[in-house]
Tab-separated table of C-alpha atoms and ligand atoms in Angstrom:
chain	number	residue	atom	x	y	z
A	1	UNK	CA	-45.290	9.153	24.601
A	2	UNK	CA	-47.307	6.775	22.329
A	3	UNK	CA	-50.791	7.664	22.991
A	4	UNK	CA	-52.537	9.478	20.176
A	5	UNK	CA	-54.913	12.408	21.229
A	6	UNK	CA	-57.949	10.442	20.089
A	7	UNK	CA	-56.859	7.619	22.482
A	8	UNK	CA	-56.899	10.502	25.261
A	9	UNK	CA	-60.369	11.342	24.502
A	10	UNK	CA	-61.370	7.761	24.778
A	11	UNK	CA	-60.013	7.277	28.188
A	12	UNK	CA	-62.071	10.669	29.403
A	13	UNK	CA	-65.250	8.867	28.161
A	14	UNK	CA	-64.671	5.356	29.571
A	15	UNK	CA	-64.061	7.423	32.759
A	16	UNK	CA	-67.680	8.610	32.728
A	17	UNK	CA	-69.363	5.338	33.048
A	18	UNK	CA	-67.420	4.693	36.164
A	19	UNK	CA	-68.842	5.321	39.829
A	20	UNK	CA	-67.032	8.193	41.757
A	21	UNK	CA	-64.888	5.712	43.769
A	22	UNK	CA	-63.870	3.503	40.814
A	23	UNK	CA	-62.941	6.906	39.009
A	24	UNK	CA	-60.872	7.925	41.993
A	25	UNK	CA	-59.055	4.597	42.195
A	26	UNK	CA	-58.223	4.548	38.604
A	27	UNK	CA	-57.129	8.143	38.542
A	28	UNK	CA	-54.964	7.480	41.661
A	29	UNK	CA	-53.476	4.466	39.845
A	30	UNK	CA	-52.693	6.540	36.428
A	31	UNK	CA	-51.101	9.249	38.356
A	32	UNK	CA	-47.936	7.032	39.572
A	33	UNK	CA	-48.110	4.987	36.442
A	34	UNK	CA	-45.192	5.327	34.357
A	35	UNK	CA	-45.791	6.834	30.806
A	36	UNK	CA	-48.914	8.536	32.254
A	37	UNK	CA	-47.268	11.024	34.576
A	38	UNK	CA	-44.335	13.505	33.859
A	39	UNK	CA	-41.570	15.582	35.285
A	40	UNK	CA	-40.808	19.143	33.809
A	41	UNK	CA	-37.135	18.516	33.794
A	42	UNK	CA	-36.890	14.843	32.822
A	43	UNK	CA	-39.553	14.429	30.265
A	44	UNK	CA	-39.307	17.818	28.272
A	45	UNK	CA	-36.120	17.883	26.261
A	46	UNK	CA	-35.204	21.637	26.865
A	47	UNK	CA	-31.735	21.530	25.543
A	48	UNK	CA	-32.314	19.865	22.348
A	49	UNK	CA	-34.983	22.116	21.149
A	50	UNK	CA	-33.539	25.603	21.498
A	51	UNK	CA	-35.990	28.423	21.030
A	52	UNK	CA	-34.980	30.764	18.061
A	53	UNK	CA	-37.847	33.734	18.194
A	54	UNK	CA	-37.727	34.068	14.329
A	55	UNK	CA	-38.416	30.603	13.453
A	56	UNK	CA	-41.514	30.491	11.429
A	57	UNK	CA	-42.798	27.536	13.192
A	58	UNK	CA	-44.126	30.139	15.932
A	59	UNK	CA	-46.299	32.152	13.337
A	60	UNK	CA	-49.896	32.459	14.015
A	61	UNK	CA	-52.001	30.560	11.484
A	62	UNK	CA	-54.974	31.542	9.761
A	63	UNK	CA	-57.341	30.176	12.179
A	64	UNK	CA	-56.257	32.092	14.898
A	65	UNK	CA	-58.410	35.279	14.527
A	66	UNK	CA	-55.165	37.470	14.435
A	67	UNK	CA	-53.420	35.300	12.206
A	68	UNK	CA	-55.949	35.806	9.447
A	69	UNK	CA	-55.909	39.399	9.276
A	70	UNK	CA	-54.355	41.493	6.694
A	71	UNK	CA	-52.694	43.644	9.332
A	72	UNK	CA	-50.705	40.654	10.544
A	73	UNK	CA	-49.888	39.422	7.335
A	74	UNK	CA	-48.212	42.218	6.273
A	75	UNK	CA	-45.765	42.413	9.264
A	76	UNK	CA	-42.451	41.207	8.410
A	77	UNK	CA	-41.753	37.489	8.884
A	78	UNK	CA	-39.390	37.843	12.118
A	79	UNK	CA	-42.307	39.999	13.570
A	80	UNK	CA	-44.704	37.529	12.726
A	81	UNK	CA	-42.908	34.673	14.290
A	82	UNK	CA	-41.949	36.792	17.591
A	83	UNK	CA	-45.495	37.950	17.695
A	84	UNK	CA	-46.711	34.159	17.687
A	85	UNK	CA	-43.777	33.239	20.172
A	86	UNK	CA	-44.916	36.028	22.600
A	87	UNK	CA	-48.482	35.081	22.418
A	88	UNK	CA	-47.692	31.540	23.525
A	89	UNK	CA	-45.234	32.715	26.199
A	90	UNK	CA	-48.094	35.195	27.649
A	91	UNK	CA	-50.638	32.406	27.544
A	92	UNK	CA	-48.296	30.294	29.671
A	93	UNK	CA	-47.769	32.841	32.004
A	94	UNK	CA	-51.489	33.202	32.471
A	95	UNK	CA	-51.622	29.393	32.740
A	96	UNK	CA	-49.209	29.714	35.492
A	97	UNK	CA	-51.187	32.102	37.402
A	98	UNK	CA	-54.264	30.011	36.917
A	99	UNK	CA	-52.687	27.166	38.194
A	100	UNK	CA	-51.435	28.880	41.195
A	101	UNK	CA	-55.037	29.684	42.049
A	102	UNK	CA	-55.959	26.405	41.318
A	103	UNK	CA	-53.441	24.699	43.646
A	104	UNK	CA	-54.139	26.959	46.333
A	105	UNK	CA	-57.984	26.147	46.055
A	106	UNK	CA	-57.054	22.465	45.942
A	107	UNK	CA	-55.049	22.547	48.915
A	108	UNK	CA	-58.368	24.162	50.709
A	109	UNK	CA	-60.436	21.747	49.449
A	110	UNK	CA	-57.936	18.840	50.800
A	111	UNK	CA	-58.364	20.453	54.403
A	112	UNK	CA	-62.173	19.185	54.239
A	113	UNK	CA	-61.355	15.493	53.380
A	114	UNK	CA	-60.551	12.732	55.669
A	115	UNK	CA	-56.954	11.555	55.957
A	116	UNK	CA	-56.325	8.234	53.806
A	117	UNK	CA	-59.171	8.954	51.610
A	118	UNK	CA	-58.806	8.374	47.690
A	119	UNK	CA	-60.053	11.697	47.283
A	120	UNK	CA	-57.672	13.572	49.369
A	121	UNK	CA	-54.796	11.338	47.947
A	122	UNK	CA	-56.104	12.440	43.985
A	123	UNK	CA	-56.381	15.957	44.889
A	124	UNK	CA	-52.674	15.874	46.052
A	125	UNK	CA	-51.999	14.053	42.890
A	126	UNK	CA	-53.496	16.840	41.082
A	127	UNK	CA	-51.605	19.533	43.254
A	128	UNK	CA	-48.379	17.846	42.147
A	129	UNK	CA	-49.145	17.764	38.509
A	130	UNK	CA	-50.153	21.223	38.365
A	131	UNK	CA	-46.738	21.974	39.989
A	132	UNK	CA	-44.873	20.697	37.323
A	133	UNK	CA	-46.990	22.329	34.385
A	134	UNK	CA	-46.206	25.532	36.201
A	135	UNK	CA	-42.661	24.569	35.817
A	136	UNK	CA	-42.975	23.615	32.339
A	137	UNK	CA	-44.540	27.109	31.561
A	138	UNK	CA	-42.363	29.246	33.571
A	139	UNK	CA	-39.171	27.605	32.100
A	140	UNK	CA	-40.730	27.930	28.572
A	141	UNK	CA	-41.861	31.496	29.280
A	142	UNK	CA	-38.363	32.316	30.547
A	143	UNK	CA	-36.558	30.503	27.481
A	144	UNK	CA	-38.840	32.629	25.163
A	145	UNK	CA	-37.822	35.890	26.863
A	146	UNK	CA	-40.649	36.434	29.046
A	147	UNK	CA	-38.759	36.341	32.343
A	148	UNK	CA	-41.512	38.219	34.320
A	149	UNK	CA	-45.141	37.346	34.842
A	150	UNK	CA	-47.041	39.930	33.059
A	151	UNK	CA	-48.863	42.759	35.593
A	152	UNK	CA	-52.346	41.163	35.935
A	153	UNK	CA	-55.588	43.407	36.359
A	154	UNK	CA	-56.224	44.159	39.833
A	155	UNK	CA	-59.553	42.377	39.494
A	156	UNK	CA	-58.008	39.020	38.560
A	157	UNK	CA	-55.730	39.453	41.762
A	158	UNK	CA	-58.529	40.265	43.990
A	159	UNK	CA	-60.814	37.413	42.148
A	160	UNK	CA	-58.304	35.047	42.663
A	161	UNK	CA	-58.420	35.305	46.303
A	162	UNK	CA	-62.081	34.878	46.671
A	163	UNK	CA	-61.585	31.832	44.381
A	164	UNK	CA	-59.411	30.275	46.892
A	165	UNK	CA	-62.052	31.075	49.594
A	166	UNK	CA	-64.682	29.520	47.511
A	167	UNK	CA	-63.022	25.997	47.262
A	168	UNK	CA	-64.032	25.761	51.084
A	169	UNK	CA	-66.918	27.775	51.526
A	170	UNK	CA	-68.709	26.880	48.188
A	171	UNK	CA	-66.723	23.987	46.389
A	172	UNK	CA	-69.162	23.484	43.482
A	173	UNK	CA	-68.479	26.876	42.271
A	174	UNK	CA	-64.685	26.439	42.671
A	175	UNK	CA	-64.875	23.499	40.334
A	176	UNK	CA	-66.787	25.293	37.827
A	177	UNK	CA	-63.802	27.887	37.786
A	178	UNK	CA	-61.478	24.834	37.460
A	179	UNK	CA	-63.444	23.690	34.566
A	180	UNK	CA	-63.283	27.335	32.980
A	181	UNK	CA	-59.775	27.349	33.084
A	182	UNK	CA	-59.081	23.793	31.743
A	183	UNK	CA	-61.608	22.877	29.646
A	184	UNK	CA	-61.081	25.368	26.840
A	185	UNK	CA	-57.267	25.304	26.762
A	186	UNK	CA	-57.658	21.337	26.596
A	187	UNK	CA	-59.773	21.620	23.708
A	188	UNK	CA	-57.610	24.193	21.836
A	189	UNK	CA	-54.311	22.036	22.758
A	190	UNK	CA	-56.233	19.020	21.353
A	191	UNK	CA	-57.447	20.693	18.215
A	192	UNK	CA	-53.772	21.835	17.596
A	193	UNK	CA	-52.090	18.497	17.983
A	194	UNK	CA	-54.617	16.783	15.672
A	195	UNK	CA	-53.764	18.997	13.126
A	196	UNK	CA	-51.741	17.699	10.147
A	197	UNK	CA	-51.086	20.623	8.230
A	198	UNK	CA	-49.207	22.778	11.219
A	199	UNK	CA	-45.708	21.936	12.151
A	200	UNK	CA	-45.713	22.660	15.684
A	201	UNK	CA	-42.232	23.363	17.540
A	202	UNK	CA	-41.084	20.157	19.041
A	203	UNK	CA	-40.771	21.625	22.648
A	204	UNK	CA	-44.046	23.008	22.523
A	205	UNK	CA	-45.628	19.604	21.090
A	206	UNK	CA	-44.082	17.889	24.088
A	207	UNK	CA	-45.258	20.301	26.481
A	208	UNK	CA	-49.071	20.007	24.852
A	209	UNK	CA	-48.733	16.441	24.726
A	210	UNK	CA	-47.687	16.230	28.485
A	211	UNK	CA	-50.451	18.856	29.418
A	212	UNK	CA	-53.486	17.024	27.902
A	213	UNK	CA	-52.562	13.607	29.077
A	214	UNK	CA	-52.586	14.852	32.721
A	215	UNK	CA	-55.417	17.233	32.044
A	216	UNK	CA	-57.647	14.482	30.973
A	217	UNK	CA	-57.678	13.165	34.464
A	218	UNK	CA	-58.201	16.724	35.971
A	219	UNK	CA	-61.172	17.419	34.038
A	220	UNK	CA	-62.432	13.881	34.549
A	221	UNK	CA	-62.250	14.421	38.472
A	222	UNK	CA	-64.012	18.057	38.225
A	223	UNK	CA	-66.591	16.873	36.104
A	224	UNK	CA	-67.377	13.532	38.164
A	225	UNK	CA	-67.031	15.567	41.468
A	226	UNK	CA	-69.602	17.790	40.306
A	227	UNK	CA	-71.968	15.151	38.870
A	228	UNK	CA	-71.979	13.442	42.550
A	229	UNK	CA	-72.188	16.699	44.681
A	230	UNK	CA	-74.636	19.399	42.728
A	231	UNK	CA	-77.489	16.997	43.271
A	232	UNK	CA	-77.402	17.405	46.800
A	233	UNK	CA	-77.630	21.298	46.637
A	234	UNK	CA	-80.373	23.112	47.775
A	235	UNK	CA	-82.587	25.751	45.690
A	236	UNK	CA	-80.419	28.801	46.698
A	237	UNK	CA	-77.019	27.441	45.847
A	238	UNK	CA	-78.205	25.811	42.625
A	239	UNK	CA	-79.595	29.261	41.620
A	240	UNK	CA	-76.207	30.845	42.622
A	241	UNK	CA	-74.136	28.227	40.734
A	242	UNK	CA	-76.543	28.598	37.485
A	243	UNK	CA	-75.815	32.156	37.333
A	244	UNK	CA	-72.100	32.299	38.455
A	245	UNK	CA	-71.254	29.303	35.729
A	246	UNK	CA	-71.634	31.824	32.878
A	247	UNK	CA	-69.991	34.512	34.280
A	248	UNK	CA	-66.902	32.780	35.315
A	249	UNK	CA	-66.555	30.764	32.346
A	250	UNK	CA	-67.108	33.755	30.219
A	251	UNK	CA	-64.370	35.563	32.070
A	252	UNK	CA	-61.958	32.562	32.116
A	253	UNK	CA	-62.504	32.277	28.215
A	254	UNK	CA	-61.680	35.602	27.170
A	255	UNK	CA	-58.497	35.779	29.319
A	256	UNK	CA	-57.063	32.494	27.384
A	257	UNK	CA	-58.022	33.023	23.943
A	258	UNK	CA	-57.447	36.439	22.968
A	259	UNK	CA	-53.937	38.423	23.152
A	260	UNK	CA	-53.220	40.109	26.398
A	261	UNK	CA	-53.617	43.669	26.936
A	262	UNK	CA	-49.848	44.075	27.356
A	263	UNK	CA	-49.278	42.241	24.080
A	264	UNK	CA	-51.299	44.372	22.264
A	265	UNK	CA	-49.386	47.377	23.350
A	266	UNK	CA	-46.058	45.906	22.626
A	267	UNK	CA	-47.058	45.334	19.012
A	268	UNK	CA	-49.183	48.080	18.788
A	269	UNK	CA	-52.236	46.186	17.518
A	270	UNK	CA	-54.757	48.640	16.316
A	271	UNK	CA	-58.159	48.450	18.387
A	272	UNK	CA	-59.955	47.802	14.743
A	273	UNK	CA	-57.728	44.791	14.214
A	274	UNK	CA	-58.652	43.171	17.455
A	275	UNK	CA	-62.249	43.572	16.871
A	276	UNK	CA	-61.665	42.412	13.503
A	277	UNK	CA	-59.741	39.208	14.676
A	278	UNK	CA	-61.934	38.538	17.515
A	279	UNK	CA	-64.985	40.528	18.745
A	280	UNK	CA	-66.645	41.190	15.316
A	281	UNK	CA	-65.291	37.794	13.959
A	282	UNK	CA	-68.221	35.167	13.763
A	283	UNK	CA	-65.503	32.620	13.263
A	284	UNK	CA	-63.578	33.021	16.550
A	285	UNK	CA	-67.059	33.672	18.359
A	286	UNK	CA	-68.061	30.479	17.331
A	287	UNK	CA	-64.776	28.583	18.054
A	288	UNK	CA	-64.984	30.351	21.694
A	289	UNK	CA	-68.419	28.953	22.049
A	290	UNK	CA	-67.326	25.612	20.639
A	291	UNK	CA	-64.073	25.420	23.313
A	292	UNK	CA	-67.139	25.719	25.903
A	293	UNK	CA	-69.125	22.846	24.720
A	294	UNK	CA	-68.083	20.147	27.170
A	295	UNK	CA	-68.612	22.332	29.966
A	296	UNK	CA	-71.997	23.822	28.749
A	297	UNK	CA	-73.094	20.058	28.061
A	298	UNK	CA	-72.235	19.387	31.838
A	299	UNK	CA	-74.024	22.501	33.242
A	300	UNK	CA	-77.093	21.431	31.287
A	301	UNK	CA	-76.906	17.981	32.732
A	302	UNK	CA	-76.536	19.258	36.094
A	303	UNK	CA	-79.850	21.278	35.458
A	304	UNK	CA	-78.064	24.619	35.855
A	305	UNK	CA	-79.312	26.070	32.702
A	306	UNK	CA	-82.444	28.107	33.120
A	307	UNK	CA	-83.793	30.991	31.058
A	308	UNK	CA	-82.211	33.454	33.185
A	309	UNK	CA	-78.634	31.540	33.151
A	310	UNK	CA	-79.195	31.039	29.433
A	311	UNK	CA	-79.398	34.706	28.838
A	312	UNK	CA	-75.991	35.162	30.590
A	313	UNK	CA	-74.202	32.402	28.536
A	314	UNK	CA	-75.484	34.473	25.526
A	315	UNK	CA	-74.539	37.696	26.828
A	316	UNK	CA	-70.986	36.295	27.515
A	317	UNK	CA	-70.852	34.840	24.051
A	318	UNK	CA	-70.160	31.430	24.943
A	319	UNK	CA	-73.315	29.882	24.148
A	320	UNK	CA	-74.367	27.495	20.958
A	321	UNK	CA	-77.609	25.761	20.291
A	322	UNK	CA	-76.249	23.103	18.152
A	323	UNK	CA	-75.264	19.989	20.156
A	324	UNK	CA	-77.723	21.072	23.039
S	1	FE2	FE1	-52.316	22.140	34.361
S	2	FE2	FE1	-55.049	20.650	35.532
């Protein structure tokens, strides 16, 4: 894969100048172009790069909240590496769950679209790509020793059913959910790939590069779909959307950026260390707000930020004034 991460950024910003139908044409074209779409079992060299759980490349770096704590640094090397690998595998399992909800929602959305339309075609390309991502994540998690999907909180499971229904009943809210799941992860993966001082395991690097390449299209589609649809909404739905967005985004961000409860239990991470690493760590809080920068900017552009919703963004700790 030759494209650099910065080049991928350019692709997204060029897309923002397109009309929606022009964008759909371009996304459909890229989705079938060699070198722009990938297969989990053709394009990832699984057997060339076996996973050794004690490999120092799995260790958390200081930029990760937990990696910077004295508690983590006092662990033996093999525990530090194993904890880092388990953290990655468990995020992939959560990603697998999220992508399952996303695919079900996209298929619901597709039932509202006319046969032969460019949007219907693109939605199916996205479903296919998400299925490939889910295969990659599951294969990685299995090879890392995480054969079972962690038990998800009941709230997440019942919430996921509501999200799938929402894709038909209130698709604007569904696409906010999509951005909440995709945008912060995309941001974190790009940041990791840009870093020159961290050696990434080649398997993980390949997975991340494939993911950011295809996510650029998904994000572009979701943003432009919202830009086209939100202005057509009435006042009531707009108000619901302005309140729903920070609630959904806050929930998604927390799930993806902190170690899961299961991982905290497995490694006996003390509650005080979790607070030091995440909740009471201004650097982490700032990075969580930065990861939401693009989606926050979009919400502002769509007129979804008002005094009440701003209070919710702040309460969920995903607000930053800097770039607004
Ligand atoms: Fe994905
Ligand atoms: Fe995606």
